[in-house]
mmCIF file of C-alpha atoms in Angstrom:
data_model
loop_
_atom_site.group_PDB
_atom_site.id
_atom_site.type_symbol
_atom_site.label_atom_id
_atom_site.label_comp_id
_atom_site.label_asym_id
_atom_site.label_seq_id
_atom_site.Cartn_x
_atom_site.Cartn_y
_atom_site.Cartn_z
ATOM 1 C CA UNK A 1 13.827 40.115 0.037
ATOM 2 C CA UNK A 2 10.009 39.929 -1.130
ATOM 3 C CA UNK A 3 7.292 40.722 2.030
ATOM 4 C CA UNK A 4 4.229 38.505 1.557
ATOM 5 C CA UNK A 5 1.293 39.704 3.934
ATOM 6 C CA UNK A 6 -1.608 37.593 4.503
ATOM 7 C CA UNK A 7 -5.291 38.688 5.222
ATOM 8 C CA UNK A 8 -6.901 38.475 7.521
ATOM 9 C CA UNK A 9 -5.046 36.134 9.845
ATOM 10 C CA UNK A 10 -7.957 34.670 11.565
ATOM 11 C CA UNK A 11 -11.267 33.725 9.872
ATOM 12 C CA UNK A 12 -14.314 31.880 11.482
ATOM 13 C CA UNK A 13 -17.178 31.254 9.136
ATOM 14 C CA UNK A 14 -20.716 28.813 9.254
ATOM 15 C CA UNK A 15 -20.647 26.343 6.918
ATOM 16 C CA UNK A 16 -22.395 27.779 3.660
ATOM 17 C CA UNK A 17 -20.521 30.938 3.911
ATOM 18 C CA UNK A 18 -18.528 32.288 1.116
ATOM 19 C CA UNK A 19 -14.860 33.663 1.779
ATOM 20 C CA UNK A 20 -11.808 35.695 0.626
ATOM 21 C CA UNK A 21 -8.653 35.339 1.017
ATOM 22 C CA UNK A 22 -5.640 38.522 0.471
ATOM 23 C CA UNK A 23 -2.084 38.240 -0.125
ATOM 24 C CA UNK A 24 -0.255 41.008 -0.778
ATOM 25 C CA UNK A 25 3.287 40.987 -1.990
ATOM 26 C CA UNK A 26 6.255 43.769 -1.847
ATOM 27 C CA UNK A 27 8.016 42.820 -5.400
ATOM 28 C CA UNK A 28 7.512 41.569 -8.900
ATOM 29 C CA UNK A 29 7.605 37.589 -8.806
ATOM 30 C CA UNK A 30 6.645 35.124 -11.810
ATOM 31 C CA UNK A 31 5.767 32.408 -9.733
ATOM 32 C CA UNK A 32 2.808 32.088 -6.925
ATOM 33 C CA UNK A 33 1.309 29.056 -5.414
ATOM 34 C CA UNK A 34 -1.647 28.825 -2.612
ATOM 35 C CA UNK A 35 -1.633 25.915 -0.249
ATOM 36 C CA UNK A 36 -4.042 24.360 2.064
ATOM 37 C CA UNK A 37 -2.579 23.191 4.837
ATOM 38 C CA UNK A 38 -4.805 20.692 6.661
ATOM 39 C CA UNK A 39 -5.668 19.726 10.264
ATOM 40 C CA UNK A 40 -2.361 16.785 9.863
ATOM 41 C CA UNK A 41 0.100 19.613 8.630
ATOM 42 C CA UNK A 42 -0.009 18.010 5.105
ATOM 43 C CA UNK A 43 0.549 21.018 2.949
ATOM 44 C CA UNK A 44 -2.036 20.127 -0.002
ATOM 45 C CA UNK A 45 -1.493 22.494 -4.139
ATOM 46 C CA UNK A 46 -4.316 24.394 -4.214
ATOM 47 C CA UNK A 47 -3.476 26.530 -7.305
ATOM 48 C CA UNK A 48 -0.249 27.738 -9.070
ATOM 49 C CA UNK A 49 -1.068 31.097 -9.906
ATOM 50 C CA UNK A 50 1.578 33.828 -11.298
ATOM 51 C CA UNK A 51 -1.314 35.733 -13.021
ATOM 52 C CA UNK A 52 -4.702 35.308 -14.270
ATOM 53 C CA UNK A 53 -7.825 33.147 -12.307
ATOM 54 C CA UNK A 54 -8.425 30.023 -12.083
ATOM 55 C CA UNK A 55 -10.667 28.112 -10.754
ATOM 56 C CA UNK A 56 -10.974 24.617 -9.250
ATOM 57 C CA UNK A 57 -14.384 23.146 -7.715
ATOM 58 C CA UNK A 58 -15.542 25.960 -5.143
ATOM 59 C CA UNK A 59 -12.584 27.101 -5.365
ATOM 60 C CA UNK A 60 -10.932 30.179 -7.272
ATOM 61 C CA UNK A 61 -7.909 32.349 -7.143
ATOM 62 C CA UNK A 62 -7.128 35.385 -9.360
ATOM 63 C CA UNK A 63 -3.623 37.428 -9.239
ATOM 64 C CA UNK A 64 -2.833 40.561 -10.676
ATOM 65 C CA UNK A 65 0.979 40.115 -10.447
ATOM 66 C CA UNK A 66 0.796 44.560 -11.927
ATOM 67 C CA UNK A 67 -0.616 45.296 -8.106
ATOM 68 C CA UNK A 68 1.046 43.110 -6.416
ATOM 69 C CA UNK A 69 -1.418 41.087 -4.867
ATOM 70 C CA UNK A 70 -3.429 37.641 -5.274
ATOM 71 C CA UNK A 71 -7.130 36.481 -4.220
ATOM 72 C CA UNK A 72 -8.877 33.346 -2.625
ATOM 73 C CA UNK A 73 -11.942 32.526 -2.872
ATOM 74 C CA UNK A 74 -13.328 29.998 -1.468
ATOM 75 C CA UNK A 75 -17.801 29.802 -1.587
ATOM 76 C CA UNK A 76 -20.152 26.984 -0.080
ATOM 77 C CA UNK A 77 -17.412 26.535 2.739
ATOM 78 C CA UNK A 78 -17.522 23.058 4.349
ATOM 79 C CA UNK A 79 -15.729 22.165 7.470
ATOM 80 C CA UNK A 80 -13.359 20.139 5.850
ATOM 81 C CA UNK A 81 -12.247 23.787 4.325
ATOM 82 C CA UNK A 82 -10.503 24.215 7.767
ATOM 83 C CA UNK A 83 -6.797 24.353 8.219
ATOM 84 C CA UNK A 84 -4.238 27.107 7.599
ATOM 85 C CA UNK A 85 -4.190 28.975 3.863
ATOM 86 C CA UNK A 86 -0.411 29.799 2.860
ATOM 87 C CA UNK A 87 0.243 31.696 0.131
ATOM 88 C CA UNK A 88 3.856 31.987 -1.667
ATOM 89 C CA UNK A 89 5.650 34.172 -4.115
ATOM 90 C CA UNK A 90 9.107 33.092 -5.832
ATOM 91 C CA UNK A 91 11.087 34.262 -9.176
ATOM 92 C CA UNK A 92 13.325 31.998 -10.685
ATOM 93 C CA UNK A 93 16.047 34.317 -11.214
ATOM 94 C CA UNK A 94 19.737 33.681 -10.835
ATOM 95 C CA UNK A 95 21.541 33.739 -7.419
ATOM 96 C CA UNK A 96 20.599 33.413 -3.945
ATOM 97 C CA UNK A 97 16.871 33.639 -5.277
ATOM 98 C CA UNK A 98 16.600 30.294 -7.504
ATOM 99 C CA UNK A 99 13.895 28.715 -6.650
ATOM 100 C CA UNK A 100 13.231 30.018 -3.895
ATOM 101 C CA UNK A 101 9.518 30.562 -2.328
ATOM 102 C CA UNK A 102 8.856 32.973 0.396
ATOM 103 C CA UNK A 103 5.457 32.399 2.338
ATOM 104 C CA UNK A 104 3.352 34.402 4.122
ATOM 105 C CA UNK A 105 2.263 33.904 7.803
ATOM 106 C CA UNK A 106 -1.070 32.219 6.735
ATOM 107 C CA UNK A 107 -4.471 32.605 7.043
ATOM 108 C CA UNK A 108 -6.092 30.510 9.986
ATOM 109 C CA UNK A 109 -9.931 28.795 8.587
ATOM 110 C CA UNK A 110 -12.054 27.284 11.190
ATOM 111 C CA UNK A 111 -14.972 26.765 9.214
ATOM 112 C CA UNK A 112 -17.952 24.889 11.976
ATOM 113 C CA UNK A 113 -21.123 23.192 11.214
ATOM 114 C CA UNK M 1 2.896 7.393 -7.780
ATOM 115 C CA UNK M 2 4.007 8.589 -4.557
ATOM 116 C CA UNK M 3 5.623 11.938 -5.270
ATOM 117 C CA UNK M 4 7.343 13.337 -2.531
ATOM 118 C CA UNK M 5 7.973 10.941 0.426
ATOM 119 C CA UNK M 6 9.658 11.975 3.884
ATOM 120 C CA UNK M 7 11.496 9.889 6.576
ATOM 121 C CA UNK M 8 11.332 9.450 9.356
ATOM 122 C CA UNK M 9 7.529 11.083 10.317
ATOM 123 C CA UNK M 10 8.735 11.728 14.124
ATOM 124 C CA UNK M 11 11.460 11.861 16.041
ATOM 125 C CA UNK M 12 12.517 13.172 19.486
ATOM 126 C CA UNK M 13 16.320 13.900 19.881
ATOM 127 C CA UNK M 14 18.652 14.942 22.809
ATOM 128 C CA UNK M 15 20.548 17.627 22.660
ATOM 129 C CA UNK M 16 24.211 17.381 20.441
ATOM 130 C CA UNK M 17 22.442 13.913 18.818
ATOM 131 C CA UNK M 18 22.877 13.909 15.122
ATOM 132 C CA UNK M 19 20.363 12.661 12.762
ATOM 133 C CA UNK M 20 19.570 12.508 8.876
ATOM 134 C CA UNK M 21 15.975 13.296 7.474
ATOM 135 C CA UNK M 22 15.522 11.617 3.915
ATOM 136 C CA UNK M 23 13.509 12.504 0.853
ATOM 137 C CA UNK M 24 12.909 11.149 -2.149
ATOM 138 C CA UNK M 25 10.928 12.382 -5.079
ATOM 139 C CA UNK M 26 9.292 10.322 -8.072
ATOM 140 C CA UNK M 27 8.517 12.816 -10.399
ATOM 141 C CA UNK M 28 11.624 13.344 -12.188
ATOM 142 C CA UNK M 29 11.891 16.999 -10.686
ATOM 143 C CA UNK M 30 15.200 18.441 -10.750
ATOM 144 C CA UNK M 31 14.706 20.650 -7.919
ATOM 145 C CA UNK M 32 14.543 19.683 -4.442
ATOM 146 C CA UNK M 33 14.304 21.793 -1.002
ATOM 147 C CA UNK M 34 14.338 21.485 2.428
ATOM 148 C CA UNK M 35 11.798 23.960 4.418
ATOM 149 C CA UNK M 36 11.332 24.521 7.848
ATOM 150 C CA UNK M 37 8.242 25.680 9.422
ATOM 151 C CA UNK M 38 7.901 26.664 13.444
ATOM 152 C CA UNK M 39 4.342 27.042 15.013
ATOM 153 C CA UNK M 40 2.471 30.206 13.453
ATOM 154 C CA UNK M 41 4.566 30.807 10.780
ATOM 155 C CA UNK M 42 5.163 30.270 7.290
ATOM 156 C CA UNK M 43 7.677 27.873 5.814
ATOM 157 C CA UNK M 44 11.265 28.870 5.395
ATOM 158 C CA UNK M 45 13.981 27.772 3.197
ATOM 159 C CA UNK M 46 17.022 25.943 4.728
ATOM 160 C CA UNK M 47 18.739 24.290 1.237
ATOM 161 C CA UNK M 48 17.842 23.829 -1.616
ATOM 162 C CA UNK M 49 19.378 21.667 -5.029
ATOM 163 C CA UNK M 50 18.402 23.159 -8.196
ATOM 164 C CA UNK M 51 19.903 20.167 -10.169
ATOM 165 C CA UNK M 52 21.437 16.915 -9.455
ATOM 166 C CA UNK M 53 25.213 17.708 -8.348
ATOM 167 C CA UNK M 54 24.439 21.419 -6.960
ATOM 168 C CA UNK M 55 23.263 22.562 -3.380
ATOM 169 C CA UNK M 56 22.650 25.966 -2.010
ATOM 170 C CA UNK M 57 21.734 27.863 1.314
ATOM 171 C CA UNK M 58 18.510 29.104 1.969
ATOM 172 C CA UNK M 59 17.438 31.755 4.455
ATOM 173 C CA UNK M 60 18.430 29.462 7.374
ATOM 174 C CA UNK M 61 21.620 27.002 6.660
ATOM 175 C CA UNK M 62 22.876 27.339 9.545
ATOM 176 C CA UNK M 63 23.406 23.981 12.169
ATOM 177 C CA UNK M 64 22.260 21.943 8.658
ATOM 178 C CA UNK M 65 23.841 19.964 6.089
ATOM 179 C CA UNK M 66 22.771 18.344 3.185
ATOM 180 C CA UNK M 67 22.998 15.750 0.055
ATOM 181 C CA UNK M 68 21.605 15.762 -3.115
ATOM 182 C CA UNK M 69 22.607 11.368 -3.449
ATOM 183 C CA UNK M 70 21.091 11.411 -7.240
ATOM 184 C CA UNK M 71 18.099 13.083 -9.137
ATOM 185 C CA UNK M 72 15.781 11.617 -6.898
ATOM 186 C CA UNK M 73 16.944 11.839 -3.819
ATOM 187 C CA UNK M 74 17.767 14.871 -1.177
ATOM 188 C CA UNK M 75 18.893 14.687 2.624
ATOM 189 C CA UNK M 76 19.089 16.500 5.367
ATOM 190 C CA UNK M 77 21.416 16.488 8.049
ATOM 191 C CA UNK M 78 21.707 18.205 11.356
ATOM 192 C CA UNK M 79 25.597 17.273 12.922
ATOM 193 C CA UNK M 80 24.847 18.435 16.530
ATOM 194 C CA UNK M 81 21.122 18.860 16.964
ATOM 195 C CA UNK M 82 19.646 22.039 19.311
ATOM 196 C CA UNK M 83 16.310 22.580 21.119
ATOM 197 C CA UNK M 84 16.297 25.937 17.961
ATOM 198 C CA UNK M 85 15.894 22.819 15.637
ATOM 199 C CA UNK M 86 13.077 21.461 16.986
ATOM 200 C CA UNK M 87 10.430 22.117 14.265
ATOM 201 C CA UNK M 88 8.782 20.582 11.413
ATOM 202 C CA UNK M 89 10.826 19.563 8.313
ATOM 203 C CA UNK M 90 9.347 19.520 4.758
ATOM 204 C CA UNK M 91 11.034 18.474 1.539
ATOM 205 C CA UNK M 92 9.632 19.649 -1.967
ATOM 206 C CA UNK M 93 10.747 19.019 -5.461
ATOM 207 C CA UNK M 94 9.649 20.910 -8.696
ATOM 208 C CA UNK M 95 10.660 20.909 -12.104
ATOM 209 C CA UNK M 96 12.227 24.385 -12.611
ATOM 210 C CA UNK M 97 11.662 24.924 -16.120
ATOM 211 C CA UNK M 98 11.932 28.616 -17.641
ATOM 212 C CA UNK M 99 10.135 30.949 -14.702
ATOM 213 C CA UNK M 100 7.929 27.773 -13.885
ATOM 214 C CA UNK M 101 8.433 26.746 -10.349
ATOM 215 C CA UNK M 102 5.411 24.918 -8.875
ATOM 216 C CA UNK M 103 6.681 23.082 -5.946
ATOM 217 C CA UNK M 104 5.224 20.137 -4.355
ATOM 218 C CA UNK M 105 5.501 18.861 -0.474
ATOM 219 C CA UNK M 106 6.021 16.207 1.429
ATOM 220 C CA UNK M 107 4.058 15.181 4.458
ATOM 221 C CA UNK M 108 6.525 16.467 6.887
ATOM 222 C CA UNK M 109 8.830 14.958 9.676
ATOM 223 C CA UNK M 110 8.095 16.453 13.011
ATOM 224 C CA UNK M 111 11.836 17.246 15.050
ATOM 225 C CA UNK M 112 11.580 17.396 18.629
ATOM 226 C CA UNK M 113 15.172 18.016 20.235
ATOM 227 C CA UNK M 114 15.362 18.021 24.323
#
């Protein structure tokens, strides 16, 4: 199956600081979503990205699905920016791979005053 | 508009108990899942219903049942419930359209079995 690898796993930051997010996937996929998991495990859309960049606030993400990998960026961090960042890679193909999203391990934000 | 909703948000179970964790989605998605996620790790997929009338295993079936009861609604059930099971539980929906797949959570029901 697809390997999704996160980076870096741990990331401590003042509030201010701009930051940037890796995930790195093993396989083509045509569908990729990053999540914000907050402080109260509520797992919060940040972006649905399968290619491209968007960007949302002070928040972007760009993927270029050709490498294999897909970008976070997140500037002006606030502490309310703290939680867990999951990213996660799917295809909609036939089989035991419908629908299916595979997540990484997560990137841990502790973002202080 | 509620979109995905989860019940019940805790529970603590003995071991061998059985139990059934409900979802229900209000944004006419036709796919609905059941994830698991245990502490430092990502979420994994248990089941999953692509469309009303079909379920599937995931990566981790095993010790789980479900129910896909009509378009909106998806259940899980776990028959004889083990201290492995105790974990957090989310259910997502999405409208699988084409190679679109953007999936959308609910706020979780945290598992505790003794």
């Amino acid at each position: 199956g697809i390997q999704v690898e996160q980076s870096p796993p741990d990331l401590i930051l003042q509030e201010g600081a701009n930051s940037t997010l890796r995930c790195n996937f093993s396989d083509s996929v045509n569908n990729l979503q990053w999540f914000h998991q907050n402080p109260w495990g509520q797992l919060i859309n940040l972006f649905y990205i399968p290619s491209g960049t968007k960007q949302n606030g002070r928040l972007s993400a760009t993927t270029v699905a050709t490498e294999r990998y897909s970008l976070l960026y997140i500037s002006s961090s606030q502490t309310t920016d703290s939680g867990v960042y999951f990213c996660a890679v799917g295809t909609s193909g036939g089989g035991t791979s419908y629908g299916k999203l595979t997540f990484g391990q997560g990137t841990i934000l502790t973002v202080h005053p | 508009n509620a979109g995905v909703t989860q019940t019940p948000k805790f529970q603590v179970l003995k071991t061998g108990q059985s139990m059934t964790l409900q979802c229900a989605q209000d944004m006419n998605h036709n796919s609905m899942y059941w994830y698991r996620q245990d502490p430092g790790m990502g979420l994994r997929l248990i089941y999953y219903s692509a469309s009303e009338g079909t379920t599937d295993k995931g990566e981790v079936p095993n010790g789980y049942n479900v129910s896909r009861l009509n378009k909106r609604e998806f259940s899980l059930r776990l028959e004889s419930a083990a201290p492995s099971q105790t974990s957090v539980y989310f259910c997502a929906s999405s409208q699988l359209a084409g190679s679109r797949n953007e999936q959308f959570f609910g706020p979780g029901t945290r598992l505790t079995v003794l």
